[in-house]
JSON list of C-alpha atoms in Angstrom, two decimals:
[
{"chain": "A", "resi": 13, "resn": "UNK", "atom": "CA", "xyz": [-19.25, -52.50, -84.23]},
{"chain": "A", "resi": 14, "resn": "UNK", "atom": "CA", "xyz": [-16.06, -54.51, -83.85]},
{"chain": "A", "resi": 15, "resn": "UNK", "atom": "CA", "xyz": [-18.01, -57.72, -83.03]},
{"chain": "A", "resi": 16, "resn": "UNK", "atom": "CA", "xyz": [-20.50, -57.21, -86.70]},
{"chain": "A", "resi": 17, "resn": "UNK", "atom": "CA", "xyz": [-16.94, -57.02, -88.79]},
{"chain": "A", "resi": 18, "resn": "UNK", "atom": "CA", "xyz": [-15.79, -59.85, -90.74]},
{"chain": "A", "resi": 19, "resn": "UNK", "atom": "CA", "xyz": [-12.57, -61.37, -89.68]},
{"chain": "A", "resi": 20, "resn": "UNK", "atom": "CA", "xyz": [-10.30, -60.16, -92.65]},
{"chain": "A", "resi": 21, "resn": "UNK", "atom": "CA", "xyz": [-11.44, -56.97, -92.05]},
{"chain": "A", "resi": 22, "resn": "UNK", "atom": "CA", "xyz": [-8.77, -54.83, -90.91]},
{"chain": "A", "resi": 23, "resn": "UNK", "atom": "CA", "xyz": [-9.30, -51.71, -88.02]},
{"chain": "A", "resi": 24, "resn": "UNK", "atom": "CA", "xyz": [-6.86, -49.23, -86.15]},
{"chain": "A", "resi": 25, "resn": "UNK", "atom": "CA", "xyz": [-7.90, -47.51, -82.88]},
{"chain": "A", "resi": 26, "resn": "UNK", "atom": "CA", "xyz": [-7.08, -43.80, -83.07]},
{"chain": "A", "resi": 27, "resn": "UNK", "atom": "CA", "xyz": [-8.09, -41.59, -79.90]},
{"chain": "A", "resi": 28, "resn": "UNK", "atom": "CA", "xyz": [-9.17, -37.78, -80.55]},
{"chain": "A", "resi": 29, "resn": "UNK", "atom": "CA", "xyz": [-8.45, -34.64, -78.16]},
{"chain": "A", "resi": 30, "resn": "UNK", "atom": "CA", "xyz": [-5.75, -31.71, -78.75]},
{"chain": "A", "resi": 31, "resn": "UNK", "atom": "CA", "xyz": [-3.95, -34.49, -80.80]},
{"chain": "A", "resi": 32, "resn": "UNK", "atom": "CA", "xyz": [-4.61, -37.74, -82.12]},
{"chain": "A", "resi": 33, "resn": "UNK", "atom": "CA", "xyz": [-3.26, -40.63, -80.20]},
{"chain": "A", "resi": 34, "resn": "UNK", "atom": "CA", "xyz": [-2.52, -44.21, -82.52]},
{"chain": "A", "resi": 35, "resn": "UNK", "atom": "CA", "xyz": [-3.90, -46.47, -79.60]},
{"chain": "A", "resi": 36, "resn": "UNK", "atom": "CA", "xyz": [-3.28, -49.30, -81.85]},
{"chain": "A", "resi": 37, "resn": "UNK", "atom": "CA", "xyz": [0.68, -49.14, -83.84]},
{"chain": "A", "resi": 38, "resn": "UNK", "atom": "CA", "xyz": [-0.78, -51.12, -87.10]},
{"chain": "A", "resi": 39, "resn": "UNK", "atom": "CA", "xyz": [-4.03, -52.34, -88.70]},
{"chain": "A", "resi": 40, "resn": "UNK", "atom": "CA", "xyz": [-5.16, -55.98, -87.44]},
{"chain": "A", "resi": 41, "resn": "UNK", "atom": "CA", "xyz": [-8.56, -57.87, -87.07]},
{"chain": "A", "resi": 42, "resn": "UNK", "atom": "CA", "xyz": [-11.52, -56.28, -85.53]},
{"chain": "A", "resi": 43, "resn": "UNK", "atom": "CA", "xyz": [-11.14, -59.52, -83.24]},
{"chain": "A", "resi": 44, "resn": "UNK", "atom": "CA", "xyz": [-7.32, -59.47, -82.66]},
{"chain": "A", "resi": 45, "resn": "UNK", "atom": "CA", "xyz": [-5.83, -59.21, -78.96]},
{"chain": "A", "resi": 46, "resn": "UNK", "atom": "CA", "xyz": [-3.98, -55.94, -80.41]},
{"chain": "A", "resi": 47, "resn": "UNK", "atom": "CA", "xyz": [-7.19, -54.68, -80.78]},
{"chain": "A", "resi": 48, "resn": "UNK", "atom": "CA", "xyz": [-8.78, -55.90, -77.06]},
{"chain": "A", "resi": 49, "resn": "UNK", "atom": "CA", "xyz": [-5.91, -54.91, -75.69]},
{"chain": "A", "resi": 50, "resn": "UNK", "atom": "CA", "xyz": [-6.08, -51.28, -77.41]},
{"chain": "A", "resi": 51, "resn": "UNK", "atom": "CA", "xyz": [-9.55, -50.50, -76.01]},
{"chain": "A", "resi": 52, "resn": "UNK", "atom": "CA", "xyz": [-9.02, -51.46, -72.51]},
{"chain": "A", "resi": 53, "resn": "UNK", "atom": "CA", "xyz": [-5.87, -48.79, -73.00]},
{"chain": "A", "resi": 54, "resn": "UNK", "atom": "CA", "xyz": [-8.26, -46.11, -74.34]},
{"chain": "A", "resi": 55, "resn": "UNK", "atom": "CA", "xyz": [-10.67, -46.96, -71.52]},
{"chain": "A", "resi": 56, "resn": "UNK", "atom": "CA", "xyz": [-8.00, -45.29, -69.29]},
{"chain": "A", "resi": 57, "resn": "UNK", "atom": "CA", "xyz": [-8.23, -41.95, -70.92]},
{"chain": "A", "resi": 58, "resn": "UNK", "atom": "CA", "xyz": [-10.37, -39.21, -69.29]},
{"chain": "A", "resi": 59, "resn": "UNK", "atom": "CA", "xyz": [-12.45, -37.72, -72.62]},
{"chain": "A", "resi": 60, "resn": "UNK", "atom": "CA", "xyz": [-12.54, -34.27, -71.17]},
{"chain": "A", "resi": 61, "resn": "UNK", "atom": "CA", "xyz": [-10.10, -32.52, -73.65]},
{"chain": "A", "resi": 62, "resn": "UNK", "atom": "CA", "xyz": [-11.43, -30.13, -76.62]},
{"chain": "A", "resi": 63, "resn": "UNK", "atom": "CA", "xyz": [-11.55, -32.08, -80.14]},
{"chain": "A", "resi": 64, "resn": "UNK", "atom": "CA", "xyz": [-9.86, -30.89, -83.22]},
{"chain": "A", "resi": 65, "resn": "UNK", "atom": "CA", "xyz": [-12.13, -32.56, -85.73]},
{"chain": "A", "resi": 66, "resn": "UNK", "atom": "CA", "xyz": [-9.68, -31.59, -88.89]},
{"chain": "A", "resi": 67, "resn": "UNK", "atom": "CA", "xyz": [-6.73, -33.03, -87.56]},
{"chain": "A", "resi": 68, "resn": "UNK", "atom": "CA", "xyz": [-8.78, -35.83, -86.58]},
{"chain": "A", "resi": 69, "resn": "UNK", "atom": "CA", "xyz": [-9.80, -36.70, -90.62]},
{"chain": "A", "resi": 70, "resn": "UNK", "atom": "CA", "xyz": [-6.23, -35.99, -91.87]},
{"chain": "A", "resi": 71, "resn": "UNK", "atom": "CA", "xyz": [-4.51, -38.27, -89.47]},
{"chain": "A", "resi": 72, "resn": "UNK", "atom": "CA", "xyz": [-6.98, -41.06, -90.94]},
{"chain": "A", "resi": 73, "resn": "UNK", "atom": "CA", "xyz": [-7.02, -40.19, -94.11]},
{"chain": "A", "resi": 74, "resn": "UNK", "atom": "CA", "xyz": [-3.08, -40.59, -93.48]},
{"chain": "A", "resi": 75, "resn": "UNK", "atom": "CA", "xyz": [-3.22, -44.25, -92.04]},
{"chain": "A", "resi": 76, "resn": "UNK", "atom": "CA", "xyz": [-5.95, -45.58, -94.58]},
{"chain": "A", "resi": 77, "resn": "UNK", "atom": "CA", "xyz": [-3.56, -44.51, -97.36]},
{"chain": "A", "resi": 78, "resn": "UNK", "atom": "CA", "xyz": [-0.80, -46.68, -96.57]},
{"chain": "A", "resi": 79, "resn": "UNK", "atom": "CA", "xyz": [-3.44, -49.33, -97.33]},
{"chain": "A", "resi": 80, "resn": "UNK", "atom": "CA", "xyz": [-4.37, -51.18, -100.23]},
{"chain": "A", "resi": 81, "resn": "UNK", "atom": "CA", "xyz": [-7.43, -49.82, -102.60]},
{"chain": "A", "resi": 82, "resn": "UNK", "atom": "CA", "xyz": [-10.52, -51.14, -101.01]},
{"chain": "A", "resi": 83, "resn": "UNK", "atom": "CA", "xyz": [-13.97, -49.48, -99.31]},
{"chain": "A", "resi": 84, "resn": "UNK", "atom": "CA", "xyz": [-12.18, -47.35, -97.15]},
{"chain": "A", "resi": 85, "resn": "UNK", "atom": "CA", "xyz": [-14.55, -45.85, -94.11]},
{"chain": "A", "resi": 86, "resn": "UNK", "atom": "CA", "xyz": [-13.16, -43.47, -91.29]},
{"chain": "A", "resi": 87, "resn": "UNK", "atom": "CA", "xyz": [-15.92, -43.97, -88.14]},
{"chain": "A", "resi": 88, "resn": "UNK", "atom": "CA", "xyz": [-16.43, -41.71, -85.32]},
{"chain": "A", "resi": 89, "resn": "UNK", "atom": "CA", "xyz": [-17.63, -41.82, -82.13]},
{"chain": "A", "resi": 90, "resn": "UNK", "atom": "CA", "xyz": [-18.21, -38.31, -79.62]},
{"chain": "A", "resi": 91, "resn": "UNK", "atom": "CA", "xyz": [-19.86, -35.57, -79.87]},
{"chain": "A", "resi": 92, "resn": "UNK", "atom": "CA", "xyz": [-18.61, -33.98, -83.34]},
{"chain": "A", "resi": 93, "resn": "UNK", "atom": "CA", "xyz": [-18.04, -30.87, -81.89]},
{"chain": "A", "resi": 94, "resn": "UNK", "atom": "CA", "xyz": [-14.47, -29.46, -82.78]},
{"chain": "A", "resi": 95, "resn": "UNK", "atom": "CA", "xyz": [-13.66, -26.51, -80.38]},
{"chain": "A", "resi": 96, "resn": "UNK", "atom": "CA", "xyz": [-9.93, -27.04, -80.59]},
{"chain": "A", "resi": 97, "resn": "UNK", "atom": "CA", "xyz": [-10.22, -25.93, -84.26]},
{"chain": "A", "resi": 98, "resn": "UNK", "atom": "CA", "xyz": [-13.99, -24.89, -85.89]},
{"chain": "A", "resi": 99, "resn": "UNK", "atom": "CA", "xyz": [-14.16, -26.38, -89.31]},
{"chain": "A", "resi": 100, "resn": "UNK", "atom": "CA", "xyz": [-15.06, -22.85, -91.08]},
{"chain": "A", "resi": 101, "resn": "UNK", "atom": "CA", "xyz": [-16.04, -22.83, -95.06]},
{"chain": "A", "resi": 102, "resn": "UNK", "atom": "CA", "xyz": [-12.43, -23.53, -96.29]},
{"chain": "A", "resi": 103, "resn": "UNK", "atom": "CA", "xyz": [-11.38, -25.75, -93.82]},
{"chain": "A", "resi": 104, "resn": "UNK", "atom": "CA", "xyz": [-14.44, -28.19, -94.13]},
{"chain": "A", "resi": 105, "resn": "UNK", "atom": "CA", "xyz": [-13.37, -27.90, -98.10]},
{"chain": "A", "resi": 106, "resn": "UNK", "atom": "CA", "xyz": [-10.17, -28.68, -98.20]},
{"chain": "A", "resi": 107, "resn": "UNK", "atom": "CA", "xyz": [-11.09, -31.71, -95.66]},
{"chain": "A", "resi": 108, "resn": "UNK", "atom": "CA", "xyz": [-13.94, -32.81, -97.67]},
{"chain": "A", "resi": 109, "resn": "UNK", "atom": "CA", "xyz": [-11.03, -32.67, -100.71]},
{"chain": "A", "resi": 110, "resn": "UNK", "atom": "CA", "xyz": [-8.72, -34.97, -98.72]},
{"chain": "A", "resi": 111, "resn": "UNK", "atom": "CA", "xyz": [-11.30, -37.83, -98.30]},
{"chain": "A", "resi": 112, "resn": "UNK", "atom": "CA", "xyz": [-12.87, -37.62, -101.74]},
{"chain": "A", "resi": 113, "resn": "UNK", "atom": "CA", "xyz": [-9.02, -38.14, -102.73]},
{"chain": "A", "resi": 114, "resn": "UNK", "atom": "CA", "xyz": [-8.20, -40.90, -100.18]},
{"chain": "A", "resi": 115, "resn": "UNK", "atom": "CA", "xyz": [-11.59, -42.42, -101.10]},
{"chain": "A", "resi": 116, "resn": "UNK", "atom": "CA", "xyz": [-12.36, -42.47, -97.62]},
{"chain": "A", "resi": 117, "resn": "UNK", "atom": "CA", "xyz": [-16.02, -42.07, -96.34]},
{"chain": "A", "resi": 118, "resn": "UNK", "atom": "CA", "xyz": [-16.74, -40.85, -93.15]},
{"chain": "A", "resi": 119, "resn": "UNK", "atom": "CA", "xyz": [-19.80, -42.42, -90.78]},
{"chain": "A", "resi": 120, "resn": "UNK", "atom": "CA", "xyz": [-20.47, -41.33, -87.06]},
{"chain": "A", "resi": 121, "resn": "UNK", "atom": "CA", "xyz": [-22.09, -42.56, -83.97]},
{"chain": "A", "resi": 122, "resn": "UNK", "atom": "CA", "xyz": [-23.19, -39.07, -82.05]},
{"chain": "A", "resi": 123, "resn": "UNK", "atom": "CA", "xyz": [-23.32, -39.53, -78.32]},
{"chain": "A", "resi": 124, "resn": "UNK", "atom": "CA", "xyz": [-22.81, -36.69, -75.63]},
{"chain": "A", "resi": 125, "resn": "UNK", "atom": "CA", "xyz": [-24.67, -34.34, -73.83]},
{"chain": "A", "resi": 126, "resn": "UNK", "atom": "CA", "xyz": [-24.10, -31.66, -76.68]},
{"chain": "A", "resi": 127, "resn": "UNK", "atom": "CA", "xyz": [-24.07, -32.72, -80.10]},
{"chain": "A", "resi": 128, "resn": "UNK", "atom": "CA", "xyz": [-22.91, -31.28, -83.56]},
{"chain": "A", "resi": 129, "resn": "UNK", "atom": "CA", "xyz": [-25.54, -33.18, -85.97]},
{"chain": "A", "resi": 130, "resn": "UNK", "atom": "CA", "xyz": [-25.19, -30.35, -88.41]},
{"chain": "A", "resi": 131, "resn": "UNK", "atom": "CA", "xyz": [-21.20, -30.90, -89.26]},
{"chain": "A", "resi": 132, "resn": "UNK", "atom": "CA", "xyz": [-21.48, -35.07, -88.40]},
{"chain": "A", "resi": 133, "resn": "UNK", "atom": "CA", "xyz": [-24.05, -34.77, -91.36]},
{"chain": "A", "resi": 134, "resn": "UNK", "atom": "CA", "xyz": [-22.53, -32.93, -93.14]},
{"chain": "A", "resi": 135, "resn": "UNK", "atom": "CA", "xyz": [-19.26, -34.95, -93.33]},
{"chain": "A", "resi": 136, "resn": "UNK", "atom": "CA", "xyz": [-21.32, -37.93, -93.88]},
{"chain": "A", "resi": 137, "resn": "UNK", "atom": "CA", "xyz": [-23.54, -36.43, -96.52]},
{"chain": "A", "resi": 138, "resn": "UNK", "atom": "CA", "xyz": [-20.46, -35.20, -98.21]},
{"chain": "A", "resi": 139, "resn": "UNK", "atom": "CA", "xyz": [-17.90, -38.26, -98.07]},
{"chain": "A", "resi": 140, "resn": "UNK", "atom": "CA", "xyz": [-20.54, -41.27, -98.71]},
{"chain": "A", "resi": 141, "resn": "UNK", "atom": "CA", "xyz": [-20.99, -42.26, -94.90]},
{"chain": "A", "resi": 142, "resn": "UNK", "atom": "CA", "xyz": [-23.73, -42.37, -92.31]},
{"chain": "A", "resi": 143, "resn": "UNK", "atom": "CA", "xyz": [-24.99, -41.22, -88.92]},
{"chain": "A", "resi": 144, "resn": "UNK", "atom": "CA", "xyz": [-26.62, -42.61, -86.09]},
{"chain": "A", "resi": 145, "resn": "UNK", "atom": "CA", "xyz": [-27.46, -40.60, -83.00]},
{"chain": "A", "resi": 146, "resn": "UNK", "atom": "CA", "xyz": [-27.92, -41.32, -79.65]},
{"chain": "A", "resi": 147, "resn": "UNK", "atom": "CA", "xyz": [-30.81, -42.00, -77.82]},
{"chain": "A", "resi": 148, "resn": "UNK", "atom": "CA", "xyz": [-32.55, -39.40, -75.64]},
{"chain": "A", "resi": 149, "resn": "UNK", "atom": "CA", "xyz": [-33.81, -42.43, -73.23]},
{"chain": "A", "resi": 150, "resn": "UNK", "atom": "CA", "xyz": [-33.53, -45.94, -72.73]},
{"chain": "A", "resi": 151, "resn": "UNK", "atom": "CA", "xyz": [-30.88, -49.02, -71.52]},
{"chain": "A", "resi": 152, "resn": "UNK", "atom": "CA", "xyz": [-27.23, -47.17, -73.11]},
{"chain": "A", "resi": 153, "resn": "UNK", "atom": "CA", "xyz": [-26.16, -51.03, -73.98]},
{"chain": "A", "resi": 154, "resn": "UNK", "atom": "CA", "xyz": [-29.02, -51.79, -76.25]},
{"chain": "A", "resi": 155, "resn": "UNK", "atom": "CA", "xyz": [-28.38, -47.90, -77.43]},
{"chain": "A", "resi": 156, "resn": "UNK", "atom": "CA", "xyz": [-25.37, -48.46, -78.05]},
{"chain": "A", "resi": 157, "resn": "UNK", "atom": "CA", "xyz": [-25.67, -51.96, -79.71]},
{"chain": "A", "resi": 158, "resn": "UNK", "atom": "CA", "xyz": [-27.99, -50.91, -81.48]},
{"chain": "A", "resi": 159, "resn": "UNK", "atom": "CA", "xyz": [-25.49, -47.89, -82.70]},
{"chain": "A", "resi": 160, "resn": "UNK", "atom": "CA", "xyz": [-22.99, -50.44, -83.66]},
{"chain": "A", "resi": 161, "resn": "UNK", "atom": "CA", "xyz": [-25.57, -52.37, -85.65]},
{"chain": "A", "resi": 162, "resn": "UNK", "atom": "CA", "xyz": [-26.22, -48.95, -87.59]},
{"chain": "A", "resi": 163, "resn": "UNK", "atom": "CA", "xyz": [-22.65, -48.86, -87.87]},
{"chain": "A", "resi": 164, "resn": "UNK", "atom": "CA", "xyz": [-21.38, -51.98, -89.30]},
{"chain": "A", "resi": 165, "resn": "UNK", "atom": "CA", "xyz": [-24.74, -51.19, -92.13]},
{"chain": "A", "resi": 166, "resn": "UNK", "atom": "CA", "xyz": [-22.30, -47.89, -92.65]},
{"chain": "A", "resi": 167, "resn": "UNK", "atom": "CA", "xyz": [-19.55, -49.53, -93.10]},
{"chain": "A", "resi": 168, "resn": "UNK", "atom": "CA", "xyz": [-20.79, -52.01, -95.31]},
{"chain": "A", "resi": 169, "resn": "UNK", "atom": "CA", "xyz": [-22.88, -49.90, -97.48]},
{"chain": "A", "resi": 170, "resn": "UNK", "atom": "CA", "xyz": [-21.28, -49.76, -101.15]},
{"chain": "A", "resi": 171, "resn": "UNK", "atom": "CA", "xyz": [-19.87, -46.39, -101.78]},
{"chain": "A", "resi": 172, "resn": "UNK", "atom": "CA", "xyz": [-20.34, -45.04, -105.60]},
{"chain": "A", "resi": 173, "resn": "UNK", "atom": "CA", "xyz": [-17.63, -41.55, -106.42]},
{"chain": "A", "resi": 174, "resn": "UNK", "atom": "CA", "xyz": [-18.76, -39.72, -109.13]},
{"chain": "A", "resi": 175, "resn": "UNK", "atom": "CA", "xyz": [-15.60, -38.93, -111.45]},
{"chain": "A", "resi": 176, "resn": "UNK", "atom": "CA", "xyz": [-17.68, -36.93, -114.32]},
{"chain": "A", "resi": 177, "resn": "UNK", "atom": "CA", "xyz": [-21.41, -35.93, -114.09]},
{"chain": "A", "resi": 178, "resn": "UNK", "atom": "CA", "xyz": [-23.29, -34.89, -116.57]},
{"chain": "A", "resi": 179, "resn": "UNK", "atom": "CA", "xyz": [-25.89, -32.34, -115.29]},
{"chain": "A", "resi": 180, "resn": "UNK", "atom": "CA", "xyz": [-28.49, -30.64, -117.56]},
{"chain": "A", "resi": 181, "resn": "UNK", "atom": "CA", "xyz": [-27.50, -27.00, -118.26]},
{"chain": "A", "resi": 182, "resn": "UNK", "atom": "CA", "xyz": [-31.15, -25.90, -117.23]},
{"chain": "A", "resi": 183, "resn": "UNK", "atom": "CA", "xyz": [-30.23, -26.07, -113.75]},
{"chain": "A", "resi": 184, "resn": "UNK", "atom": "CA", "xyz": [-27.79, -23.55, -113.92]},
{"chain": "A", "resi": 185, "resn": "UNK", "atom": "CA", "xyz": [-25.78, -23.74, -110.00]},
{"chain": "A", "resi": 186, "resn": "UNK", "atom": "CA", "xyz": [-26.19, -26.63, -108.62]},
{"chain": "A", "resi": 187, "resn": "UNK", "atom": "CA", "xyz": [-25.23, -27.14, -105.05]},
{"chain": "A", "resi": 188, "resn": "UNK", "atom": "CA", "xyz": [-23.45, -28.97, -103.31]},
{"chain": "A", "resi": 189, "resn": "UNK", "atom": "CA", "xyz": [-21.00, -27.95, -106.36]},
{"chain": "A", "resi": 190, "resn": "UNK", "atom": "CA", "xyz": [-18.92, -31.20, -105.88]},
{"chain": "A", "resi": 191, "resn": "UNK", "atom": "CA", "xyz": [-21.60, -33.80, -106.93]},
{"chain": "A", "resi": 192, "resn": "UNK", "atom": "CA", "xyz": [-21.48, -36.28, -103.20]},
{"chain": "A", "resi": 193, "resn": "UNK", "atom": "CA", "xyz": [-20.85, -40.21, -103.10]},
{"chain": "A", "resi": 194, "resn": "UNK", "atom": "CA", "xyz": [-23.70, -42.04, -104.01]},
{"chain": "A", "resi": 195, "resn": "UNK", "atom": "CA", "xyz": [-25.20, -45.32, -101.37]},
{"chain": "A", "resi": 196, "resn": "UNK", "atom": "CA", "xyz": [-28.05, -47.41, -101.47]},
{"chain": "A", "resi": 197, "resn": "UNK", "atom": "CA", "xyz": [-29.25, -46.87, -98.21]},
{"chain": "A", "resi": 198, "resn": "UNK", "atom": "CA", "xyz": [-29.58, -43.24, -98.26]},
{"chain": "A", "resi": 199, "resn": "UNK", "atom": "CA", "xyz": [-30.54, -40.19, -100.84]},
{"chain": "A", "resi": 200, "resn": "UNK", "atom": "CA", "xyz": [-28.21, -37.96, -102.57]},
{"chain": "A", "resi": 201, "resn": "UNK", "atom": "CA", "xyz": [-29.56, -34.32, -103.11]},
{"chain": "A", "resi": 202, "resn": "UNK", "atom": "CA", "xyz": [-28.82, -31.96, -105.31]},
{"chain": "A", "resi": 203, "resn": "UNK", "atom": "CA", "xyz": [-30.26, -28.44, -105.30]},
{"chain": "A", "resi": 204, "resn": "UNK", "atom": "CA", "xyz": [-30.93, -26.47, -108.58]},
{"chain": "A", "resi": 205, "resn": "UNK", "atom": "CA", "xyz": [-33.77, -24.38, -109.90]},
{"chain": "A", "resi": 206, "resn": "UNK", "atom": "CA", "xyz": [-35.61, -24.51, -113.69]},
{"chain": "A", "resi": 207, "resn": "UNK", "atom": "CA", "xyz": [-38.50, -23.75, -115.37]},
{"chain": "A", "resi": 208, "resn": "UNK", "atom": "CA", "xyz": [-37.93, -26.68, -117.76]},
{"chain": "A", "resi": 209, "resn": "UNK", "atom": "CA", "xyz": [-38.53, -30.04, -117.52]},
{"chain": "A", "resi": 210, "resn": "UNK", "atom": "CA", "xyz": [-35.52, -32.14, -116.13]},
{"chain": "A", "resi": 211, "resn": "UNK", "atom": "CA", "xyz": [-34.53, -35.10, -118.38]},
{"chain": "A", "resi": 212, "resn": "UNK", "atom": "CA", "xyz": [-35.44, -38.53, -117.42]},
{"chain": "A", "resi": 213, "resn": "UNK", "atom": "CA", "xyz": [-32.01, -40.11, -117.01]},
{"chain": "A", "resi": 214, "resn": "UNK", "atom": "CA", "xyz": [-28.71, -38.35, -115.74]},
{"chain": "A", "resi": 215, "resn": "UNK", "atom": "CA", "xyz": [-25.27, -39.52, -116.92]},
{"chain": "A", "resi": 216, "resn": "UNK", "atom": "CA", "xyz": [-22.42, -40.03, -114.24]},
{"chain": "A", "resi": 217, "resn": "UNK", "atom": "CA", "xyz": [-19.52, -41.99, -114.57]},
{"chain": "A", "resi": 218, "resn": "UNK", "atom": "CA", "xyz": [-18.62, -43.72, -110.93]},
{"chain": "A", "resi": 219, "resn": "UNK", "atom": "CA", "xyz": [-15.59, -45.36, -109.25]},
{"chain": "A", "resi": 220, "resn": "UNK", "atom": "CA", "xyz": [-16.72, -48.47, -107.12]},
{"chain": "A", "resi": 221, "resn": "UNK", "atom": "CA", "xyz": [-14.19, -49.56, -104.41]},
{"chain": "A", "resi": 222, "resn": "UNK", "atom": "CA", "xyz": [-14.32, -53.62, -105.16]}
]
């Protein structure tokens, strides 16, 4: 992933247990020492702790905001599942919330012998990101090279927010009820139900990150 960045990008190394742990003390270049030097640190760490997936996001969301505007994008690598603190209905909401406000999309490489696809989707479906998921077999360097590949797509991808949609009343609920980031790499669902015909063209007014 680091290696498929462009130079003036800029990346910060956070490590996720109990806590999160700022491996790296600033943003720098996904090529800078700080950064080498910052992996071969996290190397050290046993991952055998529980993950607290919420604390994870808003610890993020806090160090992307100190940043200029931009495409911001939150990636994460492990096994999504948060057993330090389960991301119920109004926790996942008000998380959700807090990247749609940072403009922050999150995208996720899901490796480990258990996996939560269901909330990594769902936080990428939701924030304008992407997964990729392990292998079941094969070399793990060209999985996860290939992963990073996937990634740096993710990262690149243009991210579309909707600030005002203009659905047709036929549809009556429409879920999700917070209409998601659009990309061009992926679909965007929305779920409704009519008898009627659905116009042709739908209106939406967008914010582009430049």
């Amino acid at each position: 992933l680091l290696a498929g960045l462009k130079a003036d990008d800029q990346v910060e190394l956070l490590g996720v247990d109990l806590k999160v742990n700022q491996v790296t003390s600033k943003f720098t270049g996904p090529q800078s020492e700080e950064i080498q030097a910052a992996i071969s640190e996290l190397r050290k760490q046993v991952p055998l702790g529980s993950t607290d997936m919420a604390a994870a996001l808003k610890a993020a969301v806090a160090e992307l905001s100190k940043t200029d505007k931009g495409q911001r994008t939150i990636v994460y690598i492990g096994d999504g599942i948060s057993t330090a603190n389960l991301l119920d209905k109004e926790t996942m909401a008000a998380t959700l919330a807090e990247l749609r406000d940072a403009r922050a999309s999150v995208s996720s490489f899901a490796v480990g012998p258990r996996l939560d696809v269901n909330l990594l989707a769902g936080l990428a479906n939701q924030s304008g990101g992407n997964i990729t998921i392990q292998q079941a077999e094969g070399d793990n360097l060209r999985n996860a090279q290939l992963a990073g590949k996937d990634l740096v797509s993710a990262v690149r991808g243009r991210v579309l927010w909707p600030t005002a949609v203009n659905l047709p009343g036929t549809l009556g609920q429409v879920y999700p009820a917070v209409t998601p980031p659009l990309r061009a790499d992926r679909d965007t669902i929305l779920i409704g139900s009519t008898k009627e015909a659905l116009p042709k063209l739908l209106n939406l007014e967008i914010d582009a990150a430049s």
